[in-house]
Amino acid sequence: MILSTTPTLEGHTILEYKGVVTGETILGANIVKDFFAHIRDVVGGRSGSYEKVLRQCRDQSLSEMEERAAELGANAIVGIDIDYETIGQNGSMLMVAVSGTAVRI
């Protein structure tokens, strides 16, 4: 499956548009990770725990979107948009939503 944020794929002709596909993931951050992430943020360091959770959310959302595209008979997804949001009480959860257009090339 080819994934692209662009509306077209260079060197490929889009033969058929299958429709919009999405993937969503919501993960809660653990309190210990939050505590240490906050300390790192105060001293100006990077927050490895948040970066790891962010990657996991994004990868899971993209994988879910790919599965939905494959079910439609697509072999590529174009125009992918990735959105990150914190939700829940005090922003304690992270949501990653991805969307794109499933196509056959």
mmCIF file of N, CA, C and O in Angstrom:
data_model
loop_
_atom_site.group_PDB
_atom_site.id
_atom_site.type_symbol
_atom_site.label_atom_id
_atom_site.label_comp_id
_atom_site.label_asym_id
_atom_site.label_seq_id
_atom_site.Cartn_x
_atom_site.Cartn_y
_atom_site.Cartn_z
ATOM 1 N N MET A 1 0.858 -1.176 0.000
ATOM 2 C CA MET A 1 0.000 0.000 0.000
ATOM 3 C C MET A 1 0.903 1.238 0.000
ATOM 4 O O MET A 1 1.759 1.376 0.871
ATOM 5 N N ILE A 2 0.689 2.105 -0.979
ATOM 6 C CA ILE A 2 1.429 3.362 -1.039
ATOM 7 C C ILE A 2 0.641 4.417 -0.269
ATOM 8 O O ILE A 2 -0.556 4.585 -0.491
ATOM 9 N N LEU A 3 1.324 5.126 0.628
ATOM 10 C CA LEU A 3 0.701 6.191 1.410
ATOM 11 C C LEU A 3 1.353 7.513 1.036
ATOM 12 O O LEU A 3 2.576 7.598 0.951
ATOM 13 N N SER A 4 0.529 8.548 0.831
ATOM 14 C CA SER A 4 1.082 9.846 0.449
ATOM 15 C C SER A 4 0.218 10.986 0.968
ATOM 16 O O SER A 4 -1.014 10.886 0.974
ATOM 17 N N THR A 5 0.883 12.058 1.371
ATOM 18 C CA THR A 5 0.153 13.261 1.768
ATOM 19 C C THR A 5 -0.209 14.112 0.553
ATOM 20 O O THR A 5 -1.010 15.029 0.659
ATOM 21 N N THR A 6 0.357 13.782 -0.597
ATOM 22 C CA THR A 6 0.074 14.540 -1.817
ATOM 23 C C THR A 6 -1.190 13.995 -2.491
ATOM 24 O O THR A 6 -1.561 12.833 -2.289
ATOM 25 N N PRO A 7 -1.853 14.811 -3.318
ATOM 26 C CA PRO A 7 -3.092 14.358 -3.966
ATOM 27 C C PRO A 7 -2.860 13.423 -5.155
ATOM 28 O O PRO A 7 -3.801 12.793 -5.638
ATOM 29 N N THR A 8 -1.628 13.344 -5.631
ATOM 30 C CA THR A 8 -1.294 12.459 -6.754
ATOM 31 C C THR A 8 0.000 11.730 -6.423
ATOM 32 O O THR A 8 0.720 12.101 -5.504
ATOM 33 N N LEU A 9 0.288 10.705 -7.206
ATOM 34 C CA LEU A 9 1.522 9.946 -7.029
ATOM 35 C C LEU A 9 2.320 10.041 -8.324
ATOM 36 O O LEU A 9 1.869 9.569 -9.376
ATOM 37 N N GLU A 10 3.477 10.656 -8.246
ATOM 38 C CA GLU A 10 4.303 10.845 -9.429
ATOM 39 C C GLU A 10 4.625 9.492 -10.073
ATOM 40 O O GLU A 10 4.995 8.538 -9.392
ATOM 41 N N GLY A 11 4.431 9.419 -11.371
ATOM 42 C CA GLY A 11 4.722 8.199 -12.101
ATOM 43 C C GLY A 11 3.582 7.187 -12.084
ATOM 44 O O GLY A 11 3.714 6.105 -12.644
ATOM 45 N N HIS A 12 2.479 7.516 -11.423
ATOM 46 C CA HIS A 12 1.323 6.614 -11.348
ATOM 47 C C HIS A 12 0.062 7.356 -11.777
ATOM 48 O O HIS A 12 -0.107 8.535 -11.476
ATOM 49 N N THR A 13 -0.812 6.641 -12.437
ATOM 50 C CA THR A 13 -2.119 7.180 -12.799
ATOM 51 C C THR A 13 -3.154 6.595 -11.858
ATOM 52 O O THR A 13 -3.189 5.386 -11.640
ATOM 53 N N ILE A 14 -3.966 7.460 -11.299
ATOM 54 C CA ILE A 14 -5.050 6.977 -10.435
ATOM 55 C C ILE A 14 -6.153 6.468 -11.340
ATOM 56 O O ILE A 14 -6.722 7.212 -12.145
ATOM 57 N N LEU A 15 -6.446 5.179 -11.231
ATOM 58 C CA LEU A 15 -7.437 4.539 -12.086
ATOM 59 C C LEU A 15 -8.842 4.618 -11.505
ATOM 60 O O LEU A 15 -9.824 4.668 -12.251
ATOM 61 N N GLU A 16 -8.917 4.622 -10.175
ATOM 62 C CA GLU A 16 -10.227 4.602 -9.531
ATOM 63 C C GLU A 16 -10.120 5.177 -8.122
ATOM 64 O O GLU A 16 -9.188 4.877 -7.389
ATOM 65 N N TYR A 17 -11.096 6.014 -7.785
ATOM 66 C CA TYR A 17 -11.205 6.554 -6.433
ATOM 67 C C TYR A 17 -12.194 5.686 -5.658
ATOM 68 O O TYR A 17 -13.318 5.487 -6.098
ATOM 69 N N LYS A 18 -11.740 5.153 -4.531
ATOM 70 C CA LYS A 18 -12.561 4.237 -3.742
ATOM 71 C C LYS A 18 -13.319 4.924 -2.611
ATOM 72 O O LYS A 18 -14.271 4.381 -2.096
ATOM 73 N N GLY A 19 -12.856 6.097 -2.203
ATOM 74 C CA GLY A 19 -13.550 6.835 -1.157
ATOM 75 C C GLY A 19 -12.621 7.238 -0.021
ATOM 76 O O GLY A 19 -11.450 6.857 0.024
ATOM 77 N N VAL A 20 -13.171 8.005 0.900
ATOM 78 C CA VAL A 20 -12.418 8.487 2.060
ATOM 79 C C VAL A 20 -12.275 7.360 3.073
ATOM 80 O O VAL A 20 -13.233 6.624 3.335
ATOM 81 N N VAL A 21 -11.073 7.231 3.609
ATOM 82 C CA VAL A 21 -10.816 6.245 4.667
ATOM 83 C C VAL A 21 -10.198 6.971 5.857
ATOM 84 O O VAL A 21 -9.543 8.002 5.703
ATOM 85 N N THR A 22 -10.446 6.427 7.044
ATOM 86 C CA THR A 22 -9.950 7.056 8.271
ATOM 87 C C THR A 22 -9.384 6.013 9.220
ATOM 88 O O THR A 22 -9.632 4.817 9.075
ATOM 89 N N GLY A 23 -8.655 6.498 10.179
ATOM 90 C CA GLY A 23 -8.156 5.672 11.273
ATOM 91 C C GLY A 23 -8.032 6.555 12.496
ATOM 92 O O GLY A 23 -7.607 7.706 12.391
ATOM 93 N N GLU A 24 -8.450 6.058 13.637
ATOM 94 C CA GLU A 24 -8.398 6.839 14.867
ATOM 95 C C GLU A 24 -7.822 5.990 15.993
ATOM 96 O O GLU A 24 -8.097 4.797 16.076
ATOM 97 N N THR A 25 -7.030 6.626 16.830
ATOM 98 C CA THR A 25 -6.468 5.950 17.993
ATOM 99 C C THR A 25 -6.501 6.913 19.171
ATOM 100 O O THR A 25 -6.166 8.088 19.017
ATOM 101 N N ILE A 26 -6.899 6.392 20.323
ATOM 102 C CA ILE A 26 -6.867 7.190 21.549
ATOM 103 C C ILE A 26 -6.067 6.397 22.572
ATOM 104 O O ILE A 26 -6.367 5.233 22.841
ATOM 105 N N LEU A 27 -5.025 7.029 23.097
ATOM 106 C CA LEU A 27 -4.198 6.390 24.113
ATOM 107 C C LEU A 27 -4.100 7.291 25.327
ATOM 108 O O LEU A 27 -3.967 8.502 25.206
ATOM 109 N N GLY A 28 -4.161 6.679 26.513
ATOM 110 C CA GLY A 28 -3.974 7.420 27.751
ATOM 111 C C GLY A 28 -2.512 7.380 28.150
ATOM 112 O O GLY A 28 -1.829 6.388 27.944
ATOM 113 N N ALA A 29 -2.028 8.490 28.677
ATOM 114 C CA ALA A 29 -0.643 8.543 29.155
ATOM 115 C C ALA A 29 -0.629 8.169 30.630
ATOM 116 O O ALA A 29 -1.453 8.621 31.397
ATOM 117 N N ASN A 30 0.329 7.369 31.008
ATOM 118 C CA ASN A 30 0.426 6.917 32.390
ATOM 119 C C ASN A 30 1.002 8.008 33.281
ATOM 120 O O ASN A 30 1.795 8.824 32.856
ATOM 121 N N ILE A 31 0.550 8.046 34.513
ATOM 122 C CA ILE A 31 0.899 9.137 35.426
ATOM 123 C C ILE A 31 2.395 9.272 35.668
ATOM 124 O O ILE A 31 2.916 10.372 35.782
ATOM 125 N N VAL A 32 3.122 8.167 35.722
ATOM 126 C CA VAL A 32 4.571 8.239 35.932
ATOM 127 C C VAL A 32 5.229 8.886 34.720
ATOM 128 O O VAL A 32 6.090 9.760 34.853
ATOM 129 N N LYS A 33 4.818 8.477 33.531
ATOM 130 C CA LYS A 33 5.359 9.086 32.320
ATOM 131 C C LYS A 33 5.063 10.580 32.308
ATOM 132 O O LYS A 33 5.898 11.392 31.944
ATOM 133 N N ASP A 34 3.842 10.955 32.691
ATOM 134 C CA ASP A 34 3.462 12.367 32.729
ATOM 135 C C ASP A 34 4.367 13.146 33.667
ATOM 136 O O ASP A 34 4.812 14.253 33.354
ATOM 137 N N PHE A 35 4.630 12.588 34.841
ATOM 138 C CA PHE A 35 5.462 13.260 35.831
ATOM 139 C C PHE A 35 6.867 13.504 35.293
ATOM 140 O O PHE A 35 7.389 14.615 35.323
ATOM 141 N N PHE A 36 7.492 12.460 34.753
ATOM 142 C CA PHE A 36 8.848 12.611 34.241
ATOM 143 C C PHE A 36 8.895 13.476 32.981
ATOM 144 O O PHE A 36 9.845 14.213 32.763
ATOM 145 N N ALA A 37 7.862 13.387 32.167
ATOM 146 C CA ALA A 37 7.804 14.235 30.972
ATOM 147 C C ALA A 37 7.733 15.694 31.383
ATOM 148 O O ALA A 37 8.381 16.555 30.783
ATOM 149 N N HIS A 38 6.957 15.991 32.405
ATOM 150 C CA HIS A 38 6.828 17.362 32.884
ATOM 151 C C HIS A 38 8.180 17.879 33.381
ATOM 152 O O HIS A 38 8.568 19.006 33.092
ATOM 153 N N ILE A 39 8.895 17.060 34.128
ATOM 154 C CA ILE A 39 10.206 17.464 34.629
ATOM 155 C C ILE A 39 11.148 17.744 33.462
ATOM 156 O O ILE A 39 11.843 18.755 33.439
ATOM 157 N N ARG A 40 11.167 16.879 32.446
ATOM 158 C CA ARG A 40 12.035 17.086 31.292
ATOM 159 C C ARG A 40 11.660 18.364 30.559
ATOM 160 O O ARG A 40 12.518 19.081 30.077
ATOM 161 N N ASP A 41 10.350 18.629 30.464
ATOM 162 C CA ASP A 41 9.917 19.838 29.784
ATOM 163 C C ASP A 41 10.376 21.086 30.539
ATOM 164 O O ASP A 41 10.734 22.083 29.930
ATOM 165 N N VAL A 42 10.379 21.036 31.860
ATOM 166 C CA VAL A 42 10.805 22.182 32.666
ATOM 167 C C VAL A 42 12.277 22.474 32.450
ATOM 168 O O VAL A 42 12.684 23.622 32.351
ATOM 169 N N VAL A 43 13.110 21.458 32.352
ATOM 170 C CA VAL A 43 14.546 21.669 32.168
ATOM 171 C C VAL A 43 14.921 21.766 30.687
ATOM 172 O O VAL A 43 16.084 21.869 30.358
ATOM 173 N N GLY A 44 13.953 21.720 29.812
ATOM 174 C CA GLY A 44 14.215 21.945 28.400
ATOM 175 C C GLY A 44 14.609 20.724 27.604
ATOM 176 O O GLY A 44 14.951 20.842 26.434
ATOM 177 N N GLY A 45 14.567 19.531 28.192
ATOM 178 C CA GLY A 45 14.918 18.318 27.454
ATOM 179 C C GLY A 45 13.750 17.794 26.640
ATOM 180 O O GLY A 45 12.640 18.302 26.720
ATOM 181 N N ARG A 46 14.008 16.778 25.868
ATOM 182 C CA ARG A 46 12.950 16.137 25.081
ATOM 183 C C ARG A 46 12.206 15.149 25.948
ATOM 184 O O ARG A 46 12.772 14.566 26.861
ATOM 185 N N SER A 47 10.960 14.935 25.622
ATOM 186 C CA SER A 47 10.131 13.989 26.350
ATOM 187 C C SER A 47 10.031 12.689 25.550
ATOM 188 O O SER A 47 9.143 12.523 24.716
ATOM 189 N N GLY A 48 10.955 11.766 25.806
ATOM 190 C CA GLY A 48 10.978 10.493 25.089
ATOM 191 C C GLY A 48 9.717 9.681 25.278
ATOM 192 O O GLY A 48 9.259 9.004 24.361
ATOM 193 N N SER A 49 9.120 9.750 26.473
ATOM 194 C CA SER A 49 7.908 8.967 26.731
ATOM 195 C C SER A 49 6.750 9.456 25.862
ATOM 196 O O SER A 49 6.010 8.656 25.295
ATOM 197 N N TYR A 50 6.590 10.769 25.746
ATOM 198 C CA TYR A 50 5.524 11.297 24.893
ATOM 199 C C TYR A 50 5.803 11.028 23.423
ATOM 200 O O TYR A 50 4.894 10.729 22.658
ATOM 201 N N GLU A 51 7.056 11.141 23.017
ATOM 202 C CA GLU A 51 7.402 10.877 21.618
ATOM 203 C C GLU A 51 7.067 9.439 21.250
ATOM 204 O O GLU A 51 6.563 9.170 20.162
ATOM 205 N N LYS A 52 7.342 8.510 22.153
ATOM 206 C CA LYS A 52 7.048 7.099 21.901
ATOM 207 C C LYS A 52 5.539 6.877 21.773
ATOM 208 O O LYS A 52 5.079 6.190 20.857
ATOM 209 N N VAL A 53 4.760 7.455 22.679
ATOM 210 C CA VAL A 53 3.300 7.308 22.642
ATOM 211 C C VAL A 53 2.749 7.935 21.366
ATOM 212 O O VAL A 53 1.866 7.375 20.720
ATOM 213 N N LEU A 54 3.286 9.078 20.988
ATOM 214 C CA LEU A 54 2.847 9.753 19.771
ATOM 215 C C LEU A 54 3.089 8.885 18.543
ATOM 216 O O LEU A 54 2.214 8.735 17.684
ATOM 217 N N ARG A 55 4.274 8.291 18.442
ATOM 218 C CA ARG A 55 4.586 7.384 17.320
ATOM 219 C C ARG A 55 3.648 6.182 17.305
ATOM 220 O O ARG A 55 3.164 5.776 16.247
ATOM 221 N N GLN A 56 3.390 5.594 18.483
ATOM 222 C CA GLN A 56 2.504 4.434 18.561
ATOM 223 C C GLN A 56 1.106 4.784 18.072
ATOM 224 O O GLN A 56 0.501 4.035 17.301
ATOM 225 N N CYS A 57 0.589 5.921 18.510
ATOM 226 C CA CYS A 57 -0.744 6.359 18.082
ATOM 227 C C CYS A 57 -0.802 6.560 16.573
ATOM 228 O O CYS A 57 -1.728 6.108 15.912
ATOM 229 N N ARG A 58 0.176 7.272 16.044
ATOM 230 C CA ARG A 58 0.190 7.554 14.606
ATOM 231 C C ARG A 58 0.285 6.263 13.792
ATOM 232 O O ARG A 58 -0.479 6.062 12.846
ATOM 233 N N ASP A 59 1.187 5.373 14.178
ATOM 234 C CA ASP A 59 1.361 4.112 13.451
ATOM 235 C C ASP A 59 0.097 3.263 13.486
ATOM 236 O O ASP A 59 -0.289 2.661 12.485
ATOM 237 N N GLN A 60 -0.559 3.209 14.644
ATOM 238 C CA GLN A 60 -1.785 2.421 14.776
ATOM 239 C C GLN A 60 -2.908 3.017 13.928
ATOM 240 O O GLN A 60 -3.647 2.294 13.261
ATOM 241 N N SER A 61 -3.025 4.338 13.924
ATOM 242 C CA SER A 61 -4.060 5.003 13.120
ATOM 243 C C SER A 61 -3.833 4.776 11.630
ATOM 244 O O SER A 61 -4.773 4.494 10.883
ATOM 245 N N LEU A 62 -2.582 4.909 11.182
ATOM 246 C CA LEU A 62 -2.273 4.675 9.766
ATOM 247 C C LEU A 62 -2.553 3.234 9.370
ATOM 248 O O LEU A 62 -3.082 2.963 8.288
ATOM 249 N N SER A 63 -2.210 2.298 10.244
ATOM 250 C CA SER A 63 -2.447 0.879 9.966
ATOM 251 C C SER A 63 -3.945 0.601 9.836
ATOM 252 O O SER A 63 -4.377 -0.127 8.930
ATOM 253 N N GLU A 64 -4.736 1.181 10.721
ATOM 254 C CA GLU A 64 -6.193 1.010 10.669
ATOM 255 C C GLU A 64 -6.750 1.577 9.362
ATOM 256 O O GLU A 64 -7.607 0.965 8.718
ATOM 257 N N MET A 65 -6.248 2.737 8.948
ATOM 258 C CA MET A 65 -6.702 3.349 7.705
ATOM 259 C C MET A 65 -6.325 2.474 6.504
ATOM 260 O O MET A 65 -7.133 2.290 5.589
ATOM 261 N N GLU A 66 -5.112 1.922 6.519
ATOM 262 C CA GLU A 66 -4.681 1.024 5.444
ATOM 263 C C GLU A 66 -5.601 -0.187 5.330
ATOM 264 O O GLU A 66 -5.956 -0.608 4.218
ATOM 265 N N GLU A 67 -5.977 -0.768 6.465
ATOM 266 C CA GLU A 67 -6.881 -1.926 6.455
ATOM 267 C C GLU A 67 -8.205 -1.572 5.809
ATOM 268 O O GLU A 67 -8.745 -2.350 5.011
ATOM 269 N N ARG A 68 -8.737 -0.411 6.136
ATOM 270 C CA ARG A 68 -10.018 0.016 5.564
ATOM 271 C C ARG A 68 -9.897 0.242 4.063
ATOM 272 O O ARG A 68 -10.801 -0.085 3.300
ATOM 273 N N ALA A 69 -8.764 0.792 3.631
ATOM 274 C CA ALA A 69 -8.551 1.010 2.202
ATOM 275 C C ALA A 69 -8.448 -0.324 1.462
ATOM 276 O O ALA A 69 -9.018 -0.490 0.380
ATOM 277 N N ALA A 70 -7.741 -1.277 2.048
ATOM 278 C CA ALA A 70 -7.589 -2.601 1.425
ATOM 279 C C ALA A 70 -8.952 -3.289 1.284
ATOM 280 O O ALA A 70 -9.214 -3.953 0.282
ATOM 281 N N GLU A 71 -9.811 -3.118 2.286
ATOM 282 C CA GLU A 71 -11.158 -3.702 2.219
ATOM 283 C C GLU A 71 -11.954 -3.144 1.040
ATOM 284 O O GLU A 71 -12.829 -3.821 0.506
ATOM 285 N N LEU A 72 -11.642 -1.913 0.629
ATOM 286 C CA LEU A 72 -12.315 -1.290 -0.508
ATOM 287 C C LEU A 72 -11.668 -1.663 -1.842
ATOM 288 O O LEU A 72 -12.130 -1.252 -2.899
ATOM 289 N N GLY A 73 -10.554 -2.399 -1.801
ATOM 290 C CA GLY A 73 -9.858 -2.798 -3.013
ATOM 291 C C GLY A 73 -8.820 -1.781 -3.470
ATOM 292 O O GLY A 73 -8.358 -1.842 -4.604
ATOM 293 N N ALA A 74 -8.443 -0.863 -2.593
ATOM 294 C CA ALA A 74 -7.443 0.157 -2.940
ATOM 295 C C ALA A 74 -6.039 -0.399 -2.760
ATOM 296 O O ALA A 74 -5.814 -1.311 -1.971
ATOM 297 N N ASN A 75 -5.088 0.195 -3.491
ATOM 298 C CA ASN A 75 -3.688 -0.163 -3.297
ATOM 299 C C ASN A 75 -2.826 1.063 -2.978
ATOM 300 O O ASN A 75 -1.612 0.992 -2.972
ATOM 301 N N ALA A 76 -3.502 2.194 -2.720
ATOM 302 C CA ALA A 76 -2.804 3.414 -2.324
ATOM 303 C C ALA A 76 -3.785 4.337 -1.601
ATOM 304 O O ALA A 76 -5.003 4.209 -1.766
ATOM 305 N N ILE A 77 -3.232 5.260 -0.825
ATOM 306 C CA ILE A 77 -4.035 6.292 -0.170
ATOM 307 C C ILE A 77 -3.329 7.617 -0.421
ATOM 308 O O ILE A 77 -2.136 7.753 -0.141
ATOM 309 N N VAL A 78 -4.069 8.578 -0.965
ATOM 310 C CA VAL A 78 -3.497 9.894 -1.263
ATOM 311 C C VAL A 78 -4.170 10.961 -0.405
ATOM 312 O O VAL A 78 -5.241 10.740 0.164
ATOM 313 N N GLY A 79 -3.524 12.114 -0.322
ATOM 314 C CA GLY A 79 -4.096 13.238 0.413
ATOM 315 C C GLY A 79 -4.231 12.992 1.903
ATOM 316 O O GLY A 79 -5.151 13.497 2.533
ATOM 317 N N ILE A 80 -3.298 12.249 2.469
ATOM 318 C CA ILE A 80 -3.391 11.883 3.887
ATOM 319 C C ILE A 80 -3.193 13.115 4.769
ATOM 320 O O ILE A 80 -2.288 13.918 4.553
ATOM 321 N N ASP A 81 -4.063 13.238 5.763
ATOM 322 C CA ASP A 81 -3.981 14.294 6.770
ATOM 323 C C ASP A 81 -3.890 13.625 8.136
ATOM 324 O O ASP A 81 -4.631 12.672 8.399
ATOM 325 N N ILE A 82 -2.984 14.094 8.971
ATOM 326 C CA ILE A 82 -2.806 13.540 10.317
ATOM 327 C C ILE A 82 -3.074 14.646 11.326
ATOM 328 O O ILE A 82 -2.458 15.711 11.257
ATOM 329 N N ASP A 83 -4.017 14.397 12.240
ATOM 330 C CA ASP A 83 -4.364 15.366 13.273
ATOM 331 C C ASP A 83 -4.082 14.785 14.647
ATOM 332 O O ASP A 83 -4.384 13.611 14.912
ATOM 333 N N TYR A 84 -3.515 15.612 15.516
ATOM 334 C CA TYR A 84 -3.200 15.227 16.893
ATOM 335 C C TYR A 84 -4.017 16.109 17.830
ATOM 336 O O TYR A 84 -4.056 17.324 17.653
ATOM 337 N N GLU A 85 -4.653 15.503 18.828
ATOM 338 C CA GLU A 85 -5.435 16.255 19.809
ATOM 339 C C GLU A 85 -5.263 15.633 21.178
ATOM 340 O O GLU A 85 -5.138 14.407 21.303
ATOM 341 N N THR A 86 -5.274 16.467 22.206
ATOM 342 C CA THR A 86 -5.365 15.934 23.563
ATOM 343 C C THR A 86 -6.815 16.046 23.975
ATOM 344 O O THR A 86 -7.494 17.034 23.672
ATOM 345 N N ILE A 87 -7.297 15.017 24.635
ATOM 346 C CA ILE A 87 -8.683 14.997 25.081
ATOM 347 C C ILE A 87 -8.732 14.467 26.506
ATOM 348 O O ILE A 87 -7.730 14.011 27.049
ATOM 349 N N GLY A 88 -9.897 14.505 27.094
ATOM 350 C CA GLY A 88 -10.059 13.998 28.451
ATOM 351 C C GLY A 88 -9.743 15.061 29.484
ATOM 352 O O GLY A 88 -9.318 16.172 29.168
ATOM 353 N N GLN A 89 -9.944 14.690 30.727
ATOM 354 C CA GLN A 89 -9.700 15.608 31.838
ATOM 355 C C GLN A 89 -8.229 16.020 31.862
ATOM 356 O O GLN A 89 -7.343 15.181 31.886
ATOM 357 N N ASN A 90 -7.974 17.315 31.818
ATOM 358 C CA ASN A 90 -6.615 17.868 31.816
ATOM 359 C C ASN A 90 -5.772 17.362 30.650
ATOM 360 O O ASN A 90 -4.550 17.257 30.772
ATOM 361 N N GLY A 91 -6.391 17.017 29.547
ATOM 362 C CA GLY A 91 -5.647 16.562 28.377
ATOM 363 C C GLY A 91 -4.876 15.285 28.625
ATOM 364 O O GLY A 91 -3.778 15.100 28.121
ATOM 365 N N SER A 92 -5.457 14.383 29.399
ATOM 366 C CA SER A 92 -4.747 13.175 29.822
ATOM 367 C C SER A 92 -4.710 12.075 28.765
ATOM 368 O O SER A 92 -4.060 11.059 28.972
ATOM 369 N N MET A 93 -5.403 12.284 27.668
ATOM 370 C CA MET A 93 -5.406 11.274 26.610
ATOM 371 C C MET A 93 -4.995 11.930 25.299
ATOM 372 O O MET A 93 -5.217 13.111 25.080
ATOM 373 N N LEU A 94 -4.405 11.122 24.439
ATOM 374 C CA LEU A 94 -3.956 11.598 23.142
ATOM 375 C C LEU A 94 -4.770 10.906 22.055
ATOM 376 O O LEU A 94 -4.925 9.689 22.073
ATOM 377 N N MET A 95 -5.291 11.708 21.122
ATOM 378 C CA MET A 95 -6.033 11.142 19.997
ATOM 379 C C MET A 95 -5.297 11.505 18.717
ATOM 380 O O MET A 95 -4.907 12.658 18.518
ATOM 381 N N VAL A 96 -5.104 10.507 17.879
ATOM 382 C CA VAL A 96 -4.549 10.731 16.549
ATOM 383 C C VAL A 96 -5.600 10.266 15.550
ATOM 384 O O VAL A 96 -6.058 9.122 15.609
ATOM 385 N N ALA A 97 -5.998 11.174 14.669
ATOM 386 C CA ALA A 97 -6.969 10.844 13.628
ATOM 387 C C ALA A 97 -6.307 11.069 12.277
ATOM 388 O O ALA A 97 -5.686 12.112 12.053
ATOM 389 N N VAL A 98 -6.394 10.080 11.399
ATOM 390 C CA VAL A 98 -5.840 10.205 10.055
ATOM 391 C C VAL A 98 -6.956 9.993 9.039
ATOM 392 O O VAL A 98 -7.904 9.251 9.275
ATOM 393 N N SER A 99 -6.843 10.672 7.906
ATOM 394 C CA SER A 99 -7.813 10.480 6.841
ATOM 395 C C SER A 99 -7.110 10.655 5.499
ATOM 396 O O SER A 99 -6.071 11.312 5.409
ATOM 397 N N GLY A 100 -7.683 10.052 4.493
ATOM 398 C CA GLY A 100 -7.135 10.147 3.147
ATOM 399 C C GLY A 100 -8.112 9.568 2.150
ATOM 400 O O GLY A 100 -9.194 9.101 2.526
ATOM 401 N N THR A 101 -7.735 9.586 0.898
ATOM 402 C CA THR A 101 -8.583 9.043 -0.156
ATOM 403 C C THR A 101 -7.968 7.739 -0.653
ATOM 404 O O THR A 101 -6.826 7.722 -1.129
ATOM 405 N N ALA A 102 -8.740 6.667 -0.540
ATOM 406 C CA ALA A 102 -8.312 5.356 -1.022
ATOM 407 C C ALA A 102 -8.467 5.338 -2.543
ATOM 408 O O ALA A 102 -9.497 5.751 -3.083
ATOM 409 N N VAL A 103 -7.398 4.888 -3.221
ATOM 410 C CA VAL A 103 -7.410 4.847 -4.680
ATOM 411 C C VAL A 103 -6.817 3.534 -5.182
ATOM 412 O O VAL A 103 -6.130 2.830 -4.453
ATOM 413 N N ARG A 104 -7.091 3.260 -6.449
ATOM 414 C CA ARG A 104 -6.435 2.141 -7.115
ATOM 415 C C ARG A 104 -5.582 2.731 -8.230
ATOM 416 O O ARG A 104 -6.057 3.524 -9.035
ATOM 417 N N ILE A 105 -4.299 2.369 -8.207
ATOM 418 C CA ILE A 105 -3.389 2.886 -9.237
ATOM 419 C C ILE A 105 -2.961 1.763 -10.166
ATOM 420 O O ILE A 105 -3.125 0.585 -9.861
#
